[in-house]
């Protein structure tokens, strides 16, 4: 039997070719090579459904698609890359004229692989593509559990998102989610039930992060995946139809769930979104650490993720969209005092008053800045900080003077009408004139005003997409998504020192199509500092720590412990300092300054450290929660006490090593009681809403 083997120091794929079909039989430690041939026949690597072809099963899942389930092996090619190896497996349908290339990128430094698929039409007819998998695997987490009860053994972790409540992981068994074991094994028919997780519209994370985990409590394996698209996507888990085989399918948008359909002309081709997948021996934390390594490997190399400068932004619990020269000057002065290195003027700089439905020209308000915004930007530079501005380039308000002068093809259209979302139109970056307009705006901000940072926000969505000049509404959205990414790439080529923050009402678009380009992501717009800590504690599960920006916004009427809590929220990630610092006085201001000073002593380590969750992936409003960064024989550990009656908390750190020493790193002058018993850290925080940052060294 012919085998295809692709292997690096960390990752391994083995395929078998059986009756001219390519079967994935081993991924890392998940080894199914000894499975019976009648089981192996279900291990096909690609799902493709073409309009008019016979579906091979009942139900809605993308199992046994046509011609996907009948693809015939033609050839493969294995090549070296800068970071590992790349394998391309070529298959065709029975005619030989529908050609499918399945691409697998393996890395030297992580067990995660990257995968995508390309389909080409060499028939004389047009072909409608309803579904094409970016990655397909059967027998997931089943290396030693192939014939037993996967539905109770596997726990699925789903990262739920809501505006200001991002990365809220929920765990349940497959049985509890409705996918039961051996329901119809006799008929060998694919299950009609699937666990289906979808995202629609242009907020890629509006309901879920495009990341998932599946942990088998019997085999001790964890599968982890991520879909890289800045719009719609889909993944599903189901039974392949042999009664005991678990299947996972990852893709970008598709017709059934996302309204996507694409027509291939003769000679045409389509390439899916890239996805990441890995199976490891370990738990959810181990898998997320591998995913962190992967995220760092695929990211655009940039100085921002090496230096981790501290950013002040005037918005959150601060000016809140009402900037003026008079208000900014004292904030700039205080931001300089506490050690900030960037200063960002957030929304409102382009309009004298209410601006939501009139944005789109991006010209500074003379009323807000009577001496010109350029003078204020220079004031920031004179204070030793790099200036930045807020921008929302993909939208135009319905009352923007430009909106009525522009043709409809500048905007998203459905059924002949411009899409209006929250009093705004949505620009379509497939249109070259839109790109030229956006180029001109950024050029003015960078070259005329002298900014070095753009907070690129995104506060409306498109719905399913646009049907103007597209095969389907979903296809129009996907083409726009890809055009926007290409535009962002051109900006970094033109302005290599420019930092562009990715913000989508906070964390509503934290996918790695965007974050492979952007160096920094706004995690959340949560305004309650305790809940902000809850979100911050799990932020590195969906965004690499050095890209994950968290607000610290001391209140004007709080106490010292409130300042400490705010600072600890951000100190293991990226500090987005905010608040009305000109009203924060005395010891409270000194605590802000000390927090930033402390952060600067270890921030250079963060891009090499791995996230850890000693208390697990905690939830919004948990009473106690923690987050850590793991290095060589050391741990930077943040511990929070939120709301609740319990003043004592114990954390087991034995997984990370044998404790040699523990000290409170921040705040230095405010002691708390803690004890070390073996590898247990016992902490007492006497009142609600307290936090501390510890440094733990191991033997």
XYZ file of C-alpha atoms in Angstrom:
699
model
C 0.000 0.000 0.000
C 1.422 3.378 -1.012
C 1.967 5.929 1.729
C 2.542 9.687 1.719
C 4.553 10.880 4.716
C 5.164 14.503 5.678
C 7.118 15.080 8.869
C 8.905 17.847 10.763
C 10.396 17.854 14.260
C 6.973 18.681 15.695
C 4.277 17.584 13.238
C 3.522 14.464 11.258
C 0.976 13.486 8.593
C 0.669 10.022 7.065
C -1.727 9.216 4.238
C -2.499 5.890 2.620
C -3.698 5.436 -0.947
C -6.374 2.749 -1.089
C -8.174 2.012 -4.373
C -6.838 5.342 -5.713
C -8.376 7.230 -2.785
C -6.245 9.320 -0.397
C -6.891 8.558 3.285
C -5.498 10.459 6.288
C -4.482 7.739 8.777
C -2.119 9.529 11.166
C -1.819 13.066 12.467
C 0.802 13.545 15.143
C -0.009 11.048 17.911
C -3.522 10.272 16.598
C -2.621 7.023 14.839
C -5.314 5.069 12.963
C -3.085 3.012 10.699
C -4.227 -0.224 12.339
C -7.912 0.486 11.725
C -9.736 -2.088 9.538
C -9.905 -1.253 5.832
C -13.692 -0.869 5.963
C -13.144 1.870 8.574
C -10.227 3.493 6.774
C -12.303 3.985 3.656
C -14.069 6.823 5.476
C -10.815 8.769 6.004
C -10.991 10.901 2.834
C -9.259 14.269 2.976
C -11.507 16.627 0.998
C -15.203 17.436 0.818
C -16.486 19.119 -2.351
C -20.134 19.522 -3.356
C -20.885 20.713 -6.882
C -24.369 21.855 -7.820
C -26.308 19.127 -9.633
C -24.220 16.268 -8.251
C -25.895 13.573 -6.170
C -25.410 13.922 -2.409
C -24.549 10.525 -0.921
C -26.474 10.744 2.355
C -29.441 12.134 4.217
C -29.212 15.192 6.429
C -27.336 18.453 6.333
C -23.734 17.615 7.172
C -20.885 17.925 4.686
C -19.977 14.256 4.770
C -19.920 12.156 1.590
C -20.146 15.142 -0.709
C -19.979 14.740 -4.471
C -17.457 14.608 -6.049
C -15.594 15.001 -2.721
C -16.099 11.444 -1.526
C -15.078 9.951 -4.911
C -11.918 11.949 -5.641
C -9.092 10.000 -7.270
C -5.424 10.372 -6.370
C -3.201 11.784 -9.124
C 0.049 12.971 -7.552
C 1.638 14.707 -4.603
C 4.558 17.032 -4.010
C 6.505 17.630 -0.801
C 8.750 20.705 -0.596
C 10.784 22.580 1.991
C 9.719 26.017 3.234
C 11.427 28.575 5.476
C 9.468 27.318 8.486
C 8.987 23.627 7.696
C 7.472 21.659 4.816
C 4.537 21.915 2.448
C 2.636 18.975 0.996
C 0.287 19.305 -1.977
C -1.932 16.324 -2.830
C -3.696 16.492 -6.200
C -6.939 14.597 -6.821
C -9.570 14.711 -9.557
C -13.144 13.629 -10.065
C -13.806 10.615 -12.319
C -13.685 12.809 -15.433
C -10.212 14.044 -14.549
C -11.356 17.592 -15.283
C -12.277 18.796 -11.799
C -8.885 19.144 -10.120
C -8.523 19.481 -6.345
C -5.257 20.439 -4.631
C -5.190 19.874 -0.871
C -2.363 21.842 0.722
C -0.804 21.065 4.113
C 1.816 23.313 5.667
C 3.831 21.717 8.490
C 6.071 23.708 10.820
C 9.325 22.911 12.585
C 8.220 24.664 15.786
C 4.632 23.569 16.390
C 2.382 20.537 16.116
C -0.273 22.674 14.409
C -0.591 22.353 10.642
C -2.083 24.870 8.215
C -4.396 23.662 5.482
C -6.335 24.963 2.506
C -7.851 23.630 -0.732
C -7.942 24.766 -4.338
C -10.428 23.519 -6.929
C -9.981 24.104 -10.678
C -12.497 23.580 -13.463
C -11.143 22.115 -16.709
C -14.509 20.998 -18.041
C -16.233 22.863 -20.855
C -19.113 23.752 -18.542
C -19.579 26.113 -15.652
C -19.508 24.410 -12.260
C -21.307 25.699 -9.152
C -19.423 25.201 -5.887
C -21.698 24.800 -2.860
C -19.106 23.574 -0.383
C -15.360 23.019 -0.297
C -13.574 22.012 2.896
C -10.359 23.700 3.946
C -9.634 20.675 6.109
C -11.430 17.372 6.683
C -10.535 14.658 9.164
C -12.272 11.507 10.385
C -11.353 9.563 13.502
C -10.511 12.692 15.454
C -9.057 11.957 18.943
C -9.720 8.244 18.414
C -6.280 6.637 18.253
C -6.986 4.281 21.188
C -10.732 4.786 21.370
C -11.866 3.883 17.869
C -14.624 1.467 18.776
C -15.852 3.013 22.006
C -18.141 5.828 23.013
C -16.805 9.078 21.544
C -19.956 11.006 22.484
C -19.301 10.771 26.214
C -15.519 10.686 26.088
C -15.094 13.943 24.140
C -15.644 17.399 25.575
C -16.154 20.235 23.090
C -14.951 23.728 24.060
C -16.717 26.528 22.162
C -15.519 30.138 22.489
C -18.681 32.231 22.725
C -18.529 35.943 22.009
C -20.777 38.833 22.794
C -20.019 42.520 22.605
C -18.019 43.213 25.803
C -18.120 39.505 26.733
C -15.533 37.948 24.454
C -13.846 34.512 24.607
C -16.316 32.934 26.988
C -15.478 29.242 26.640
C -18.282 26.751 27.313
C -17.582 23.039 27.654
C -19.953 20.126 27.104
C -19.782 16.500 26.066
C -20.818 15.627 22.533
C -23.683 13.642 24.030
C -24.907 16.699 25.943
C -24.759 18.636 22.684
C -26.981 16.056 21.000
C -24.464 13.974 19.069
C -24.906 10.440 20.361
C -22.886 7.300 19.731
C -23.822 4.386 17.419
C -27.288 5.746 16.655
C -27.639 3.893 13.354
C -24.569 1.756 13.009
C -26.405 -1.024 11.195
C -27.260 1.075 8.153
C -23.803 2.697 8.065
C -25.445 6.006 7.207
C -23.969 9.393 8.077
C -25.657 10.994 11.052
C -28.338 13.561 10.322
C -27.327 15.340 13.516
C -24.306 17.617 13.419
C -22.843 20.068 15.894
C -22.655 23.136 13.683
C -20.869 26.351 14.648
C -21.226 29.224 12.195
C -20.403 32.856 11.810
C -22.244 35.045 9.354
C -21.731 38.626 8.261
C -18.531 40.662 8.459
C -17.881 40.503 12.192
C -15.947 37.238 12.140
C -16.417 36.818 15.889
C -19.903 38.190 16.447
C -21.148 35.011 18.176
C -18.156 32.684 18.329
C -14.411 32.859 17.947
C -13.268 30.864 14.903
C -11.407 28.555 17.283
C -12.406 25.249 18.840
C -11.106 22.506 21.121
C -12.104 18.869 21.508
C -10.609 16.915 24.411
C -10.924 13.143 24.741
C -10.821 12.237 28.412
C -9.973 8.601 27.620
C -7.213 8.963 25.023
C -5.964 12.208 26.672
C -5.772 13.780 23.208
C -6.917 17.276 22.345
C -7.748 18.539 18.891
C -7.555 22.284 18.310
C -8.499 24.313 15.258
C -8.838 27.841 13.943
C -10.414 29.291 10.780
C -8.680 32.293 9.211
C -11.312 34.472 7.576
C -12.421 38.010 8.369
C -16.048 37.221 7.598
C -18.249 34.132 7.475
C -17.056 30.629 8.329
C -18.331 27.224 9.377
C -17.209 24.141 11.225
C -19.092 21.005 12.120
C -18.628 17.756 14.012
C -20.675 14.684 13.131
C -20.638 10.907 12.804
C -19.218 9.811 9.450
C -21.728 6.963 9.192
C -19.830 3.918 10.393
C -21.519 4.289 13.748
C -18.396 5.136 15.688
C -16.285 7.527 13.604
C -16.110 11.173 14.571
C -15.624 13.662 11.730
C -14.593 17.325 11.736
C -15.018 19.648 8.748
C -13.498 23.167 8.663
C -14.305 25.742 5.999
C -14.885 29.344 5.167
C -18.389 30.274 4.004
C -20.635 27.738 2.268
C -24.115 27.816 0.775
C -26.262 26.056 3.363
C -25.205 28.043 6.421
C -23.635 31.227 5.019
C -25.342 32.022 1.703
C -22.118 31.452 -0.252
C -22.082 29.908 -3.729
C -19.381 30.329 -6.345
C -19.489 29.619 -10.066
C -16.357 28.328 -11.757
C -16.003 29.036 -15.460
C -13.878 26.878 -17.725
C -10.285 27.409 -16.590
C -11.398 29.061 -13.365
C -10.298 28.162 -9.849
C -11.243 28.896 -6.268
C -9.100 28.677 -3.124
C -10.592 28.278 0.334
C -9.757 30.182 3.495
C -6.750 28.877 5.372
C -7.353 26.950 8.564
C -5.187 25.557 11.353
C -5.535 22.139 12.953
C -3.569 20.006 15.384
C -3.985 16.931 17.526
C -1.779 16.789 20.592
C -1.311 14.610 23.640
C -2.425 16.969 26.370
C -5.265 19.118 27.661
C -6.953 22.310 26.468
C -4.203 24.512 27.899
C -1.513 22.498 26.098
C -3.437 22.816 22.838
C -3.868 26.581 23.188
C -0.157 26.927 23.836
C 0.539 25.117 20.554
C -1.927 27.417 18.820
C -0.083 30.423 20.281
C 3.162 29.162 18.727
C 1.364 28.795 15.401
C -0.120 32.298 15.539
C 3.364 33.713 15.999
C 4.688 31.754 13.013
C 2.070 32.969 10.515
C 2.101 36.613 11.634
C 3.687 39.451 9.688
C 7.049 40.224 11.239
C 6.879 43.639 12.896
C 8.655 45.742 15.484
C 5.500 46.387 17.514
C 5.232 42.761 18.610
C 8.867 42.799 19.681
C 8.890 46.061 21.666
C 5.316 46.058 23.077
C 5.109 49.843 23.586
C 2.531 51.216 26.017
C -0.373 52.977 24.322
C -2.560 55.700 25.774
C -5.988 56.066 24.167
C -8.304 58.862 25.278
C -11.615 56.988 24.891
C -12.461 54.407 27.539
C -13.854 55.934 30.736
C -12.156 59.057 29.418
C -13.120 61.533 26.697
C -15.490 58.948 25.158
C -15.564 60.423 21.654
C -15.432 64.104 22.630
C -11.827 65.180 21.984
C -10.765 68.843 21.901
C -7.388 70.520 22.079
C -8.262 71.861 25.528
C -9.156 68.408 26.875
C -6.290 66.569 25.228
C -3.383 68.724 26.464
C -3.615 67.749 30.163
C -4.129 64.086 29.212
C -1.071 64.166 26.963
C 0.962 65.633 29.811
C -0.144 62.913 32.242
C 0.331 60.127 29.706
C 3.915 61.317 29.333
C 4.389 61.368 33.115
C 3.233 57.753 33.623
C 5.429 56.463 30.786
C 3.166 55.926 27.779
C 4.893 55.684 24.394
C 1.970 56.144 21.983
C -0.913 58.586 22.331
C -4.111 57.937 20.337
C -6.902 60.441 19.790
C -9.977 58.253 19.484
C -13.286 58.910 17.699
C -14.916 62.301 17.255
C -11.949 64.283 15.878
C -13.673 64.792 12.484
C -17.000 66.359 13.567
C -18.075 69.266 15.809
C -20.858 67.309 17.515
C -22.846 64.122 16.903
C -20.972 62.245 14.222
C -22.195 58.652 13.979
C -24.299 58.987 10.826
C -22.133 61.620 9.088
C -18.691 59.969 9.111
C -16.894 59.278 5.866
C -14.870 62.329 4.818
C -12.374 62.093 7.701
C -11.489 65.784 7.843
C -10.586 67.257 11.263
C -13.068 69.530 13.011
C -11.930 73.156 13.230
C -14.258 73.646 16.183
C -12.546 70.919 18.184
C -9.046 71.917 17.106
C -9.087 75.673 16.361
C -5.320 75.741 15.775
C -5.470 72.633 13.613
C -5.134 68.977 14.513
C -1.585 69.061 13.143
C -0.506 71.301 16.009
C -1.949 68.914 18.598
C -0.272 65.953 16.904
C 3.028 67.825 17.050
C 2.421 68.469 20.754
C 2.194 64.700 21.242
C 5.488 64.214 19.389
C 7.127 66.956 21.447
C 6.050 65.033 24.564
C 8.082 62.062 23.328
C 5.137 59.916 22.209
C 4.052 58.693 18.778
C 0.633 60.121 17.840
C -2.327 58.134 16.567
C -5.867 58.678 15.304
C -9.068 56.628 15.247
C -10.487 55.650 11.855
C -13.387 53.541 10.597
C -12.574 53.354 6.920
C -15.096 50.682 5.824
C -18.186 52.774 6.583
C -19.873 55.955 5.429
C -22.750 57.569 7.336
C -26.061 58.033 5.558
C -25.754 61.793 6.227
C -22.162 62.065 5.049
C -22.059 64.756 2.324
C -20.189 62.326 0.064
C -22.711 59.499 0.305
C -25.306 60.908 -2.111
C -22.639 61.892 -4.639
C -21.191 58.412 -5.003
C -22.466 55.606 -7.243
C -24.095 52.553 -5.702
C -21.243 50.262 -6.689
C -19.112 51.866 -3.957
C -21.371 50.171 -1.414
C -22.775 46.818 -0.378
C -26.024 46.202 -2.268
C -28.766 43.617 -1.835
C -31.861 43.334 -3.999
C -31.015 46.609 -5.689
C -30.779 48.665 -2.484
C -27.846 49.938 -0.459
C -27.500 48.045 2.791
C -28.001 50.367 5.765
C -26.783 49.174 9.149
C -27.126 51.482 12.149
C -27.421 54.614 9.953
C -24.391 53.739 7.834
C -23.529 52.347 4.438
C -20.775 49.779 4.012
C -18.013 50.401 1.474
C -17.111 47.591 -0.942
C -13.342 47.158 -1.279
C -13.752 45.138 -4.474
C -14.220 48.540 -6.142
C -10.839 50.046 -7.092
C -12.212 53.569 -6.578
C -13.025 52.707 -2.955
C -9.458 51.509 -2.480
C -8.105 54.730 -4.003
C -10.319 56.764 -1.660
C -9.103 54.791 1.379
C -5.484 55.173 0.228
C -5.920 58.940 0.058
C -7.375 59.129 3.575
C -4.518 57.144 5.097
C -1.939 59.099 3.100
C -3.298 62.367 4.505
C -3.267 61.061 8.076
C 0.250 59.662 7.844
C 2.036 62.062 5.515
C 0.274 65.364 6.262
C -0.768 64.985 9.903
C 2.231 62.886 10.908
C 0.564 60.023 12.769
C 2.290 56.709 13.408
C -0.683 54.716 14.708
C -4.200 54.072 13.420
C -6.904 52.592 15.579
C -8.910 50.975 12.783
C -12.354 50.404 14.219
C -15.317 48.587 12.692
C -18.732 49.054 14.285
C -21.329 47.847 11.763
C -21.813 44.668 9.791
C -22.863 43.727 6.268
C -25.431 41.012 6.838
C -24.937 37.983 4.585
C -23.145 40.066 1.962
C -23.756 41.800 -1.354
C -25.319 40.472 -4.533
C -23.859 43.218 -6.738
C -21.493 41.722 -9.347
C -21.234 38.481 -7.378
C -22.337 34.870 -7.732
C -24.065 35.013 -4.339
C -24.348 37.372 -1.396
C -21.822 35.289 0.518
C -19.397 35.299 -2.378
C -19.592 39.084 -2.599
C -18.744 39.319 1.103
C -15.830 36.897 0.785
C -14.383 38.823 -2.150
C -14.674 42.070 -0.168
C -13.027 40.410 2.869
C -10.087 39.334 0.732
C -9.824 42.696 -1.015
C -9.718 44.465 2.355
C -6.874 42.222 3.548
C -4.941 42.938 0.353
C -5.431 46.672 0.949
C -4.109 46.356 4.509
C -1.044 44.553 3.154
C -0.331 47.458 0.797
C -0.461 49.911 3.721
C 2.227 48.040 5.609
C 4.385 47.974 2.484
C 3.976 51.743 2.031
C 4.353 52.578 5.725
C 6.382 49.784 7.394
C 6.620 51.651 10.725
C 2.882 52.347 10.912
C 0.987 50.439 13.621
C -2.623 49.621 12.754
C -4.740 48.348 15.613
C -7.488 45.905 14.668
C -10.687 46.828 16.484
C -14.221 45.674 15.790
C -16.323 47.233 18.526
C -13.594 45.743 20.659
C -13.137 42.048 19.874
C -15.775 41.297 17.249
C -13.187 40.638 14.509
C -10.193 38.963 16.174
C -9.617 36.313 13.501
C -6.165 35.451 12.169
C -6.845 36.606 8.635
C -6.747 40.060 10.230
C -4.194 39.284 12.919
C -1.718 37.698 10.552
C -1.341 41.295 9.291
C -2.149 43.545 12.272
C 0.227 43.571 15.219
C -2.345 44.451 17.850
C -5.987 43.646 18.618
C -8.430 45.461 20.878
C -9.829 42.631 22.988
C -12.994 44.196 24.393
C -14.977 47.370 24.998
C -16.016 46.200 28.463
C -16.489 49.305 30.652
C -16.756 47.552 34.036
C -13.206 47.062 35.257
C -13.980 43.858 37.162
C -15.610 42.232 34.143
C -12.800 43.641 32.033
C -10.510 41.493 34.161
C -12.674 38.437 33.487
C -12.298 38.963 29.739
C -8.588 39.809 29.970
C -7.899 36.567 31.856
C -8.968 34.502 28.819
C -7.950 36.893 26.029
C -4.772 35.004 25.162
C -6.857 31.940 24.298
C -8.007 33.685 21.110
C -5.215 36.240 20.494
C -1.453 35.879 21.076
C -0.523 37.720 24.323
C 1.698 40.314 22.630
C -1.162 41.229 20.260
C -3.921 41.321 22.870
C -4.633 44.907 23.983
C -6.598 45.402 27.205
C -7.887 48.645 28.674
C -6.630 49.987 31.984
C -8.839 52.910 32.950
C -8.574 54.151 36.553
C -11.725 55.892 37.677
C -11.778 59.483 38.890
C -13.413 58.549 42.209
C -11.919 55.133 42.960
C -9.437 53.934 45.540
C -5.945 52.484 45.272
C -7.155 48.889 44.879
C -9.325 49.881 41.915
C -6.227 51.287 40.166
C -4.268 48.123 40.936
C -7.070 45.929 39.558
C -7.178 48.008 36.367
C -3.433 47.764 35.869
C -3.227 44.016 36.522
C -5.942 43.521 33.870
C -3.484 44.639 31.185
C -0.028 43.868 32.550
C 0.426 40.386 31.034
C -0.850 41.446 27.618
C -0.692 44.856 25.892
C -1.442 47.936 27.956
C -4.085 50.214 26.509
C -3.930 52.937 29.148
C -6.938 55.223 29.336
C -9.108 57.067 31.840
C -9.045 60.716 32.838
C -5.490 60.623 34.180
C -5.500 64.380 34.732
C -8.077 63.731 37.495
C -6.182 60.774 39.015
C -3.990 62.127 41.793
C -1.450 61.172 44.429
C -0.873 57.520 45.233
C -3.384 56.448 42.594
C -1.450 58.139 39.781
C 1.768 56.730 41.189
C 0.251 53.233 40.980
C -0.411 53.754 37.269
C 3.162 54.891 36.772
C 4.527 52.001 38.818
C 2.453 49.498 36.853
C 3.876 50.739 33.562
C 7.398 50.835 35.009
C 7.032 47.222 36.185
C 5.625 46.113 32.822
C 8.662 47.524 31.051
C 10.977 45.304 33.114
C 9.631 42.057 31.624
C 7.651 42.928 28.488
C 10.492 41.822 26.209
C 9.828 38.239 27.414
C 6.120 38.193 26.544
C 6.525 37.364 22.813
C 8.357 34.144 23.767
C 6.188 33.121 26.740
C 3.163 30.845 26.556
C -0.246 31.519 28.111
C -1.393 29.390 31.027
C -4.598 29.171 33.045
C -3.962 27.649 36.488
C -7.686 27.905 37.314
C -8.769 26.812 33.842
C -10.593 28.959 31.276
C -12.657 31.047 33.657
C -15.928 32.832 32.947
C -17.488 36.250 33.217
C -18.361 37.062 36.853
C -16.303 34.226 38.352
C -15.387 35.097 41.914
C -11.680 34.212 41.581
C -9.725 33.927 38.342
C -6.132 33.815 37.190
C -3.939 33.985 34.121
C -0.217 33.405 33.683
C 2.618 33.598 31.205
C 5.011 30.664 31.317
C 8.699 31.001 30.568
C 11.845 29.073 31.357
C 11.442 28.066 35.015
C 9.310 31.106 35.759
C 5.710 32.205 35.748
C 4.216 35.683 35.707
C 0.896 35.139 37.441
C -2.085 37.507 37.681
C -4.687 36.655 40.326
C -7.980 38.484 40.731
C -10.730 38.417 43.310
C -13.944 39.765 41.809
C -17.336 39.757 43.495
C -18.041 37.214 46.213
C -17.619 36.340 49.862
C -14.583 34.078 49.696
C -11.370 35.853 50.726
C -9.063 32.842 50.358
C -7.965 31.097 47.159
C -5.542 28.267 46.472
C -3.831 27.620 43.129
C -1.981 24.431 42.207
C 1.109 25.326 40.157
C 2.622 21.828 40.104
C 1.982 21.465 36.373
C 4.541 24.196 35.709
C 7.346 22.953 37.987
C 8.459 22.804 41.599
C 8.183 26.204 43.225
C 11.444 27.786 44.373
C 10.234 31.297 45.250
C 7.188 33.562 44.996
C 7.017 37.342 45.266
C 4.455 40.043 44.655
C 5.649 41.906 41.585
C 2.941 44.579 41.548
C 2.092 46.618 43.468
C 5.398 46.611 45.324
C 4.239 48.665 48.316
C 0.905 46.919 48.980
C 1.481 43.577 50.608
C -0.987 40.714 50.767
C -0.889 37.466 52.678
C 0.179 34.424 50.711
C 1.775 31.109 51.574
C 3.454 28.353 49.584
C 2.723 24.742 50.511
C 4.681 22.471 48.200
C 3.469 23.595 44.768
C 0.289 25.165 46.119
C 0.060 28.953 46.265
C -2.401 30.072 48.933
C -3.578 33.704 48.637
C -5.694 35.925 50.864
C -7.290 39.047 49.383
C -9.401 40.508 52.202
C -11.879 42.549 50.145
C -13.700 42.224 46.863
C -12.224 43.706 43.683
C -8.563 43.123 44.456
C -5.777 41.851 42.201
C -2.068 41.107 42.403
C 0.692 40.246 39.961
C 3.121 37.570 41.187
C 6.423 36.279 39.916
C 6.984 32.569 40.536
C 10.345 30.931 39.959
C 10.790 27.160 39.744
C 13.660 24.902 40.756
